[in-house]
XYZ file of C-alpha atoms in Angstrom:
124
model
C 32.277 -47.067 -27.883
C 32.309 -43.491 -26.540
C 30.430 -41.463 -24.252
C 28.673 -38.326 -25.747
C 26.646 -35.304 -24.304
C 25.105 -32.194 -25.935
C 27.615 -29.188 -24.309
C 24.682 -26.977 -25.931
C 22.412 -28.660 -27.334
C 19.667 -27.269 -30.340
C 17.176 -29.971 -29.413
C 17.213 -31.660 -32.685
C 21.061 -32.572 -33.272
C 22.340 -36.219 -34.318
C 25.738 -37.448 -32.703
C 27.452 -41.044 -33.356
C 31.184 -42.542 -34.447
C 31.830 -43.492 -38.407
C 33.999 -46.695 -38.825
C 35.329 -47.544 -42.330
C 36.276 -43.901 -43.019
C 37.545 -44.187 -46.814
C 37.229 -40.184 -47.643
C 34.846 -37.780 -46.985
C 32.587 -39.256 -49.583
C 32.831 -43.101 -48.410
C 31.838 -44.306 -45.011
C 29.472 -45.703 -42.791
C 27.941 -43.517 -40.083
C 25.944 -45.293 -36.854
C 23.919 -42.584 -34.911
C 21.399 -41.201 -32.723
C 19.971 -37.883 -31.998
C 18.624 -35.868 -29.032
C 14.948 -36.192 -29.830
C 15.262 -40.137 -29.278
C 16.103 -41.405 -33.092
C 18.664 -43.595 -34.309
C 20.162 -44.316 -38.219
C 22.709 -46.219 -39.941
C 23.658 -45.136 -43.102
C 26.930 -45.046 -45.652
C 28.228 -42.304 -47.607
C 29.101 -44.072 -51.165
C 30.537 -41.566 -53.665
C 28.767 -38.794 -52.188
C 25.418 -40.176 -52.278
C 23.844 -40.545 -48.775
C 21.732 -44.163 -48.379
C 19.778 -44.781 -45.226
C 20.378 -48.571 -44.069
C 18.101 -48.416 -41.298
C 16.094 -44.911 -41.748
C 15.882 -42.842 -38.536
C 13.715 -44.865 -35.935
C 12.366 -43.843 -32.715
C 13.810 -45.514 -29.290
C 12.736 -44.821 -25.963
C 15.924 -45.958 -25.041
C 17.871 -43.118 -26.607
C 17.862 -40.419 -23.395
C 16.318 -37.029 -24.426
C 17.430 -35.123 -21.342
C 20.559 -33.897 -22.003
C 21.675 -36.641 -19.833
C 25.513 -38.542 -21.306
C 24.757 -41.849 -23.344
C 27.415 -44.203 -24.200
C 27.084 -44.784 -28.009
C 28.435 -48.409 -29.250
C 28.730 -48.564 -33.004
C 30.075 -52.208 -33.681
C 31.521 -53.261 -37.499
C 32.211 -57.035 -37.708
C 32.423 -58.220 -41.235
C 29.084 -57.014 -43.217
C 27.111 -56.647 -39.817
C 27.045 -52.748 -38.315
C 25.518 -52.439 -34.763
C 24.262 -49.800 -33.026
C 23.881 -49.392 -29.270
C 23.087 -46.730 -26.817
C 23.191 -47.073 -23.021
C 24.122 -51.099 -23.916
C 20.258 -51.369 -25.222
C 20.345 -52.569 -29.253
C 19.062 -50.432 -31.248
C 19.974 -51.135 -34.893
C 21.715 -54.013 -36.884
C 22.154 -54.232 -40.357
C 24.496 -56.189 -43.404
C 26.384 -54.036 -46.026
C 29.888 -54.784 -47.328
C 30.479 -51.992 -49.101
C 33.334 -51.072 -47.209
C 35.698 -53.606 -45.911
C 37.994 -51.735 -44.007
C 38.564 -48.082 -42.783
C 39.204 -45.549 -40.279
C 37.051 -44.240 -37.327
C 35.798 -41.627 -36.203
C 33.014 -39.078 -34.807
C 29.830 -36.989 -36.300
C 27.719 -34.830 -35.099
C 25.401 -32.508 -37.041
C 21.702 -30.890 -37.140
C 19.349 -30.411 -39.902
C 18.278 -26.528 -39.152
C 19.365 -25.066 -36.189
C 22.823 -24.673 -35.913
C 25.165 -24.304 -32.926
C 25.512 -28.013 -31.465
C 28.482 -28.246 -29.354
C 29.041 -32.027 -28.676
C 31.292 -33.677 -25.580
C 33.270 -36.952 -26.147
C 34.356 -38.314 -22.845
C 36.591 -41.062 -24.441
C 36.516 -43.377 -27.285
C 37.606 -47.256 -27.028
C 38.322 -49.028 -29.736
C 38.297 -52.810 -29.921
C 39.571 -55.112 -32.564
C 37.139 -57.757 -33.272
């Protein structure tokens, strides 16, 4: 879990926390963005595969305001949360284990400077 908040924001950017870091090329990723969206996905030898493709939520705040971002990964199952609302769930055991970590990123305008207020890490 971790609290996150555009610092500048380009309107379109996607923030969220990776668990079962293997490399750069292997992980899972569990995020939303500022225009209300939300994706799982995994990295697998480079290749990029949408488990849940980006979805709109109402939920997600698009005001700039913080949202606390819960990405859970228990077994197969990888949840996503924002704000405590569900957003996501999905099965994949690709990756069994891992590190963690954070991503942010935006698909044309650059310049997205994201806050983390803290990250807490439970073991299941």
């Amino acid at each position: 879990t971790t609290t996150a908040q555009a610092v500048e924001s380009t309107g379109e950017g996607d923030y969220g926390l990776l668990c079962r870091y293997q490399d750069t090329d292997n992980f899972y990723a569990l995020e939303i963005s500022e225009d209300g969206y939300y994706s799982i996905w995994k990295a697998e030898d480079g290749e990029f595969i949408a488990l849940v493709d980006w979805e709109y939520s109402s939920s997600i705040p698009q005001d700039g305001s913080p949202v606390t971002i819960t990405a859970a990964c228990v077994g197969d199952r990888l949840t996503l949360a924002a704000d405590g609302v569900q957003l996501a769930q999905v099965f994949d055991s690709s990756f069994a284990s891992g590190d963690i970590g954070l991503i942010a990123g935006t698909w044309e305008i650059g310049g997205l400077v994201m806050g983390y207020q803290e990250i807490i890490v439970h073991q299941p």
